[in-house]
Amino acid sequence: MRLRLFWPVTLAAAALIGLLAYGVAGQGSASTLDQAVARGERPAAPARPLPRLGAAGEASLADYKGKVVVLNVWASWCDPCREEMPLLERTQRQIAGQGATVLGVDTQDASDSAIAFLRDRGITFPSVRDRDRSYGREFGVTGYPETFLIDRQGRVAALRRFPVTQQWLDRHLPPLLAEKA
Amino acid sequence: MSRLLSLLALLLALAVAPAHAQGPPPTLADLEDEVMCVECGTPLEVSQSPVANQQRAFIRRQIAQGRDKAQIKAALVGEYGENVLAEPEGAGFDLAAWLVPVLVAVLAAGAVATTVRRWRRTPSPGAARPASAGTHELDPVEARRLDAELEAFDR
């Protein structure tokens, strides 16, 4: 009887452990990307196609290869996002002619609220929709807003887990803009 | 007989009819306990975060447009993803929410069945001893030792 029970119980326990391991691994780790960037490395940025906000079709970072991208994760209900939007729009106007763009990732947000939010603030840079934060998790996003500077080869060159400031952009953006594709 | 059948058919029709009739329009409270706050990971009914407020506003707009509960839930999934529903979807890691209780129930049932079977196979102490007591005989050494000890006890 004991032997007969051994394998079903062992297999059930192994299945449970496997399921838990899968769940834990699926959470992704923010620290891996942060540590790599802190070491001066440039990990490849996830480039999954996402629906465009307020427009038809999809867009991904792969579409911006050769450009510097200021990837900003935002939501219309997020107060700090609201505060940093004017700075991001100014940045867009400054860098648009230098082979660069701001790209918003509107996350966990009602699309009509998000579109109204951008329209009310006169935002001109494009945004894509990450409805369930699954794309953000690939960057280790845990809150809003967060910003990632993507170089012309599609790699993460700098990141900020809080609202961006002019000083932070001034320090990280010009060297990237100066790099050739 | 045919009258009885007609009566039964009529009763059946009356019983089924309300299920197909359109119910009252859903309220926010109807949905709040079946929807999660996507940012806080708690049911919407207990969430007060900005995103929870946005979700409530979204549901109110859907109700105002005359949508039923299922349509509103589908619209919520379209806007916020599958995790907006309190009930797991049964795919990916969410599958664990369904599998683990079933697995635990099966294992528990197996354990109970095994234990019961063992109890039934093991003879009770009262039944086993008389049978064996009559067959055991003391060898001469044991008999002498027992006599000696009984004598010592009597003294």
CSV table of C-alpha atoms in Angstrom, one decimal:
chain,number,residue,atom,x,y,z
A,1,MET,CA,0.0,0.0,0.0
A,2,ARG,CA,2.8,2.4,0.9
A,3,LEU,CA,4.6,1.7,-2.3
A,4,ARG,CA,1.4,2.2,-4.3
A,5,LEU,CA,0.9,5.6,-2.8
A,6,PHE,CA,4.5,6.7,-3.0
A,7,TRP,CA,4.6,7.8,-6.7
A,8,PRO,CA,1.2,9.5,-6.9
A,9,VAL,CA,2.0,11.6,-3.8
A,10,THR,CA,5.6,12.3,-5.0
A,11,LEU,CA,4.3,13.4,-8.4
A,12,ALA,CA,1.6,15.6,-6.9
A,13,ALA,CA,4.1,17.2,-4.6
A,14,ALA,CA,6.5,17.8,-7.5
A,15,ALA,CA,3.7,19.3,-9.6
A,16,LEU,CA,2.8,21.7,-6.8
A,17,ILE,CA,6.4,22.8,-6.3
A,18,GLY,CA,6.8,23.2,-10.1
A,19,LEU,CA,3.6,25.3,-10.2
A,20,LEU,CA,4.8,27.5,-7.4
A,21,ALA,CA,8.3,27.9,-9.0
A,22,TYR,CA,6.7,28.9,-12.2
A,23,GLY,CA,4.6,31.5,-10.4
A,24,VAL,CA,7.6,32.9,-8.6
A,25,ALA,CA,9.7,33.0,-11.7
A,26,GLY,CA,6.9,34.6,-13.7
A,27,GLN,CA,6.9,37.7,-11.4
A,28,GLY,CA,10.1,38.9,-13.0
A,29,SER,CA,12.8,40.7,-11.2
A,30,ALA,CA,13.3,44.4,-11.3
A,31,SER,CA,16.6,44.2,-9.6
A,32,THR,CA,18.3,42.3,-12.5
A,33,LEU,CA,17.7,45.2,-14.9
A,34,ASP,CA,18.6,47.8,-12.3
A,35,GLN,CA,21.8,46.1,-11.4
A,36,ALA,CA,22.9,45.6,-15.0
A,37,VAL,CA,22.3,49.3,-15.8
A,38,ALA,CA,24.1,50.3,-12.6
A,39,ARG,CA,27.1,48.3,-13.7
A,40,GLY,CA,27.2,50.2,-17.0
A,41,GLU,CA,25.7,47.4,-19.0
A,42,ARG,CA,23.0,47.9,-21.6
A,43,PRO,CA,20.6,45.0,-21.6
A,44,ALA,CA,18.3,44.6,-24.6
A,45,ALA,CA,14.9,46.3,-24.0
A,46,PRO,CA,11.8,44.2,-24.3
A,47,ALA,CA,10.2,45.0,-27.7
A,48,ARG,CA,6.7,43.5,-27.7
A,49,PRO,CA,4.1,45.0,-30.0
A,50,LEU,CA,1.3,46.8,-28.1
A,51,PRO,CA,-1.8,48.5,-29.3
A,52,ARG,CA,-1.4,52.2,-30.0
A,53,LEU,CA,-3.4,54.5,-27.7
A,54,GLY,CA,-6.0,56.5,-29.7
A,55,ALA,CA,-4.9,55.1,-33.0
A,56,ALA,CA,-5.2,51.9,-35.0
A,57,GLY,CA,-2.6,49.2,-35.1
A,58,GLU,CA,0.3,48.3,-32.9
A,59,ALA,CA,3.8,49.7,-32.2
A,60,SER,CA,6.9,48.3,-30.5
A,61,LEU,CA,10.3,49.5,-29.6
A,62,ALA,CA,11.5,47.6,-32.6
A,63,ASP,CA,9.8,50.2,-34.8
A,64,TYR,CA,12.0,52.9,-33.2
A,65,LYS,CA,15.3,51.2,-33.8
A,66,GLY,CA,17.9,53.8,-34.7
A,67,LYS,CA,16.2,56.3,-32.5
A,68,VAL,CA,16.8,57.2,-28.9
A,69,VAL,CA,13.5,56.5,-27.0
A,70,VAL,CA,12.5,58.0,-23.7
A,71,LEU,CA,10.1,55.3,-22.7
A,72,ASN,CA,7.8,56.6,-20.0
A,73,VAL,CA,5.3,54.3,-18.1
A,74,TRP,CA,2.3,56.3,-17.0
A,75,ALA,CA,-1.4,56.2,-16.2
A,76,SER,CA,-4.0,59.0,-16.2
A,77,TRP,CA,-5.1,58.2,-12.6
A,78,CYS,CA,-1.5,58.6,-11.4
A,79,ASP,CA,-0.8,62.0,-9.8
A,80,PRO,CA,3.0,62.1,-10.2
A,81,CYS,CA,2.5,61.1,-13.9
A,82,ARG,CA,0.2,64.2,-14.3
A,83,GLU,CA,3.0,66.4,-12.8
A,84,GLU,CA,5.8,65.1,-15.0
A,85,MET,CA,3.8,65.3,-18.3
A,86,PRO,CA,4.7,68.9,-19.1
A,87,LEU,CA,8.4,68.1,-18.8
A,88,LEU,CA,8.1,65.0,-21.0
A,89,GLU,CA,6.2,67.1,-23.6
A,90,ARG,CA,8.9,69.8,-23.6
A,91,THR,CA,11.5,67.0,-24.0
A,92,GLN,CA,9.6,65.6,-26.9
A,93,ARG,CA,9.7,69.0,-28.7
A,94,GLN,CA,13.5,69.3,-28.0
A,95,ILE,CA,14.5,65.9,-29.2
A,96,ALA,CA,12.1,65.1,-32.0
A,97,GLY,CA,14.5,66.7,-34.5
A,98,GLN,CA,17.5,64.7,-33.2
A,99,GLY,CA,16.4,61.2,-34.1
A,100,ALA,CA,14.7,60.7,-30.8
A,101,THR,CA,11.2,60.5,-29.3
A,102,VAL,CA,9.3,60.1,-26.1
A,103,LEU,CA,7.1,57.0,-26.2
A,104,GLY,CA,4.4,56.6,-23.5
A,105,VAL,CA,3.3,53.3,-22.2
A,106,ASP,CA,-0.2,53.9,-20.8
A,107,THR,CA,-0.7,51.2,-18.2
A,108,GLN,CA,-3.8,49.7,-16.4
A,109,ASP,CA,-5.8,52.6,-17.6
A,110,ALA,CA,-9.2,53.1,-19.2
A,111,SER,CA,-8.4,54.2,-22.8
A,112,ASP,CA,-11.0,56.9,-23.0
A,113,SER,CA,-9.7,58.5,-19.7
A,114,ALA,CA,-6.1,58.2,-21.1
A,115,ILE,CA,-7.0,59.8,-24.4
A,116,ALA,CA,-8.8,62.7,-22.6
A,117,PHE,CA,-5.8,63.1,-20.3
A,118,LEU,CA,-3.4,63.5,-23.2
A,119,ARG,CA,-5.8,65.8,-25.2
A,120,ASP,CA,-6.3,68.1,-22.2
A,121,ARG,CA,-2.6,68.5,-21.7
A,122,GLY,CA,-1.7,68.9,-25.4
A,123,ILE,CA,0.6,65.9,-25.4
A,124,THR,CA,2.0,65.2,-28.9
A,125,PHE,CA,4.2,62.2,-28.3
A,126,PRO,CA,2.8,58.7,-29.1
A,127,SER,CA,1.7,56.2,-26.5
A,128,VAL,CA,0.9,52.5,-26.5
A,129,ARG,CA,-1.4,50.6,-24.2
A,130,ASP,CA,-0.1,48.0,-21.7
A,131,ARG,CA,-3.5,47.2,-20.2
A,132,ASP,CA,-2.5,44.6,-17.7
A,133,ARG,CA,1.1,45.8,-17.0
A,134,SER,CA,2.5,42.6,-18.5
A,135,TYR,CA,4.9,44.6,-20.7
A,136,GLY,CA,5.9,46.8,-17.7
A,137,ARG,CA,6.8,43.7,-15.7
A,138,GLU,CA,9.4,42.9,-18.3
A,139,PHE,CA,11.1,46.1,-17.2
A,140,GLY,CA,10.4,45.4,-13.6
A,141,VAL,CA,7.9,48.2,-13.3
A,142,THR,CA,6.4,48.3,-9.8
A,143,GLY,CA,4.9,51.8,-9.7
A,144,TYR,CA,4.2,54.9,-11.8
A,145,PRO,CA,5.7,56.7,-13.3
A,146,GLU,CA,8.9,55.0,-14.4
A,147,THR,CA,11.2,56.1,-17.3
A,148,PHE,CA,13.7,54.1,-19.4
A,149,LEU,CA,16.2,55.6,-21.8
A,150,ILE,CA,16.6,53.3,-24.8
A,151,ASP,CA,19.6,53.8,-27.0
A,152,ARG,CA,19.7,53.6,-30.8
A,153,GLN,CA,20.4,49.9,-30.7
A,154,GLY,CA,17.2,49.2,-28.6
A,155,ARG,CA,19.1,48.7,-25.3
A,156,VAL,CA,18.3,50.1,-21.9
A,157,ALA,CA,20.9,52.8,-21.1
A,158,ALA,CA,19.4,54.4,-18.0
A,159,LEU,CA,16.3,54.1,-15.9
A,160,ARG,CA,14.5,56.0,-13.3
A,161,ARG,CA,12.0,54.3,-10.9
A,162,PHE,CA,10.5,57.7,-9.9
A,163,PRO,CA,9.2,60.8,-11.7
A,164,VAL,CA,11.9,62.2,-14.1
A,165,THR,CA,13.5,65.5,-13.4
A,166,GLN,CA,15.2,67.9,-15.8
A,167,GLN,CA,18.5,67.2,-14.1
A,168,TRP,CA,18.2,63.5,-14.7
A,169,LEU,CA,17.3,64.0,-18.4
A,170,ASP,CA,20.1,66.5,-18.8
A,171,ARG,CA,22.6,64.0,-17.4
A,172,HIS,CA,21.6,61.0,-19.4
A,173,LEU,CA,20.0,62.1,-22.6
A,174,PRO,CA,22.7,64.2,-24.4
A,175,PRO,CA,25.3,61.4,-24.4
A,176,LEU,CA,22.7,59.1,-25.9
A,177,LEU,CA,21.7,61.6,-28.5
A,178,ALA,CA,25.3,62.0,-29.5
A,179,GLU,CA,25.7,58.3,-30.2
A,180,LYS,CA,25.4,57.1,-33.8
A,181,ALA,CA,23.0,54.5,-34.9
B,1,MET,CA,-53.0,11.5,-19.0
B,2,SER,CA,-52.7,14.1,-21.8
B,3,ARG,CA,-54.2,16.7,-19.4
B,4,LEU,CA,-51.6,15.8,-16.8
B,5,LEU,CA,-48.8,16.1,-19.4
B,6,SER,CA,-50.1,19.5,-20.5
B,7,LEU,CA,-50.2,20.7,-16.9
B,8,LEU,CA,-46.7,19.5,-16.4
B,9,ALA,CA,-45.5,21.3,-19.5
B,10,LEU,CA,-47.2,24.5,-18.4
B,11,LEU,CA,-45.6,24.3,-15.0
B,12,LEU,CA,-42.2,23.6,-16.6
B,13,ALA,CA,-42.6,26.6,-18.9
B,14,LEU,CA,-43.5,28.9,-16.0
B,15,ALA,CA,-40.5,27.7,-14.0
B,16,VAL,CA,-38.1,28.2,-16.9
B,17,ALA,CA,-39.5,31.6,-18.0
B,18,PRO,CA,-38.0,33.8,-15.3
B,19,ALA,CA,-34.5,32.5,-16.1
B,20,HIS,CA,-34.8,33.8,-19.6
B,21,ALA,CA,-36.4,37.1,-18.6
B,22,GLN,CA,-34.0,40.1,-18.5
B,23,GLY,CA,-33.2,40.9,-14.9
B,24,PRO,CA,-32.9,44.4,-13.5
B,25,PRO,CA,-29.9,46.4,-14.7
B,26,PRO,CA,-26.7,45.8,-12.6
B,27,THR,CA,-25.6,48.2,-10.0
B,28,LEU,CA,-22.1,49.2,-9.0
B,29,ALA,CA,-22.4,47.1,-5.8
B,30,ASP,CA,-23.3,44.0,-8.0
B,31,LEU,CA,-19.9,44.2,-9.6
B,32,GLU,CA,-17.6,45.6,-6.9
B,33,ASP,CA,-17.2,42.3,-5.2
B,34,GLU,CA,-16.4,40.5,-8.5
B,35,VAL,CA,-13.8,43.0,-9.7
B,36,MET,CA,-10.3,43.6,-8.5
B,37,CYS,CA,-8.5,46.9,-8.1
B,38,VAL,CA,-5.8,46.3,-10.7
B,39,GLU,CA,-3.1,48.3,-8.9
B,40,CYS,CA,-3.8,47.3,-5.3
B,41,GLY,CA,-4.7,43.7,-5.9
B,42,THR,CA,-7.8,43.9,-3.5
B,43,PRO,CA,-11.5,43.6,-4.3
B,44,LEU,CA,-12.8,46.9,-5.7
B,45,GLU,CA,-15.4,47.2,-2.9
B,46,VAL,CA,-12.6,47.7,-0.3
B,47,SER,CA,-10.2,49.8,-2.5
B,48,GLN,CA,-10.0,53.6,-2.4
B,49,SER,CA,-7.0,54.2,-4.6
B,50,PRO,CA,-7.1,56.5,-7.6
B,51,VAL,CA,-7.2,53.6,-10.0
B,52,ALA,CA,-10.1,52.0,-8.1
B,53,ASN,CA,-12.0,55.2,-8.4
B,54,GLN,CA,-11.3,55.3,-12.1
B,55,GLN,CA,-12.6,51.7,-12.4
B,56,ARG,CA,-15.8,52.6,-10.5
B,57,ALA,CA,-16.3,55.5,-12.9
B,58,PHE,CA,-15.8,53.2,-15.8
B,59,ILE,CA,-18.4,50.7,-14.4
B,60,ARG,CA,-20.9,53.6,-13.8
B,61,ARG,CA,-20.5,54.7,-17.4
B,62,GLN,CA,-21.1,51.2,-18.7
B,63,ILE,CA,-24.2,50.9,-16.5
B,64,ALA,CA,-25.5,54.2,-17.8
B,65,GLN,CA,-25.0,52.9,-21.4
B,66,GLY,CA,-27.4,50.0,-20.5
B,67,ARG,CA,-24.8,47.2,-20.5
B,68,ASP,CA,-25.5,44.0,-18.5
B,69,LYS,CA,-23.1,42.5,-16.0
B,70,ALA,CA,-21.4,40.1,-18.5
B,71,GLN,CA,-20.8,42.9,-21.0
B,72,ILE,CA,-19.4,45.2,-18.3
B,73,LYS,CA,-17.0,42.5,-17.2
B,74,ALA,CA,-15.9,41.9,-20.8
B,75,ALA,CA,-15.3,45.7,-21.2
B,76,LEU,CA,-13.3,45.7,-18.0
B,77,VAL,CA,-11.1,42.9,-19.2
B,78,GLY,CA,-10.7,44.8,-22.5
B,79,GLU,CA,-9.4,47.8,-20.6
B,80,TYR,CA,-7.5,46.4,-17.7
B,81,GLY,CA,-6.7,42.7,-18.7
B,82,GLU,CA,-7.8,39.4,-17.2
B,83,ASN,CA,-6.6,40.2,-13.7
B,84,VAL,CA,-9.4,42.7,-13.2
B,85,LEU,CA,-11.7,39.8,-12.5
B,86,ALA,CA,-11.7,38.5,-8.9
B,87,GLU,CA,-12.3,34.9,-10.2
B,88,PRO,CA,-9.2,33.4,-11.7
B,89,GLU,CA,-9.4,32.6,-15.4
B,90,GLY,CA,-8.0,29.1,-15.3
B,91,ALA,CA,-4.9,29.7,-17.4
B,92,GLY,CA,-1.2,30.0,-16.6
B,93,PHE,CA,-0.4,30.4,-12.9
B,94,ASP,CA,-4.1,31.2,-12.2
B,95,LEU,CA,-4.7,27.5,-12.9
B,96,ALA,CA,-3.2,26.9,-9.5
B,97,ALA,CA,-6.2,28.5,-7.8
B,98,TRP,CA,-8.3,25.7,-9.3
B,99,LEU,CA,-5.8,22.8,-9.3
B,100,VAL,CA,-4.5,23.1,-5.7
B,101,PRO,CA,-7.8,22.6,-3.9
B,102,VAL,CA,-8.7,19.7,-6.2
B,103,LEU,CA,-5.3,18.1,-5.6
B,104,VAL,CA,-5.5,18.6,-1.9
B,105,ALA,CA,-9.0,17.1,-1.8
B,106,VAL,CA,-7.9,14.1,-3.8
B,107,LEU,CA,-4.9,13.5,-1.6
B,108,ALA,CA,-7.0,13.9,1.6
B,109,ALA,CA,-9.6,11.4,0.2
B,110,GLY,CA,-6.8,9.0,-0.6
B,111,ALA,CA,-5.3,9.3,2.9
B,112,VAL,CA,-8.7,8.7,4.5
B,113,ALA,CA,-9.4,5.7,2.3
B,114,THR,CA,-5.9,4.2,3.0
B,115,THR,CA,-6.3,4.8,6.8
B,116,VAL,CA,-9.8,3.2,6.9
B,117,ARG,CA,-8.5,0.2,4.9
B,118,ARG,CA,-5.6,-0.3,7.3
B,119,TRP,CA,-7.9,-0.1,10.3
B,120,ARG,CA,-10.2,-2.8,8.8
B,121,ARG,CA,-7.3,-5.1,8.0
B,122,THR,CA,-5.6,-4.9,11.4
B,123,PRO,CA,-7.1,-7.4,13.9
B,124,SER,CA,-8.3,-5.8,17.1
B,125,PRO,CA,-6.1,-6.5,20.2
B,126,GLY,CA,-9.0,-8.3,22.0
B,127,ALA,CA,-9.5,-10.7,19.1
B,128,ALA,CA,-5.8,-11.6,18.5
B,129,ARG,CA,-4.6,-12.4,21.9
B,130,PRO,CA,-6.8,-15.4,22.9
B,131,ALA,CA,-5.9,-17.2,19.7
B,132,SER,CA,-2.2,-16.9,20.3
B,133,ALA,CA,-2.2,-17.3,24.1
B,134,GLY,CA,-3.3,-20.9,23.8
B,135,THR,CA,-0.7,-22.0,21.5
B,136,HIS,CA,2.4,-20.6,23.3
B,137,GLU,CA,4.0,-23.0,25.7
B,138,LEU,CA,6.8,-22.2,28.1
B,139,ASP,CA,10.1,-24.0,27.7
B,140,PRO,CA,11.6,-25.7,30.8
B,141,VAL,CA,14.0,-22.9,31.5
B,142,GLU,CA,11.3,-20.3,31.4
B,143,ALA,CA,9.0,-22.5,33.5
B,144,ARG,CA,11.6,-22.8,36.2
B,145,ARG,CA,12.3,-19.1,36.2
B,146,LEU,CA,8.6,-18.3,36.4
B,147,ASP,CA,8.2,-20.7,39.3
B,148,ALA,CA,11.2,-19.2,41.1
B,149,GLU,CA,9.9,-15.7,40.7
B,150,LEU,CA,6.4,-16.6,41.8
B,151,GLU,CA,7.8,-18.3,44.9
B,152,ALA,CA,9.9,-15.2,45.7
B,153,PHE,CA,6.8,-13.1,45.2
B,154,ASP,CA,4.8,-15.2,47.7
B,155,ARG,CA,7.4,-14.8,50.4
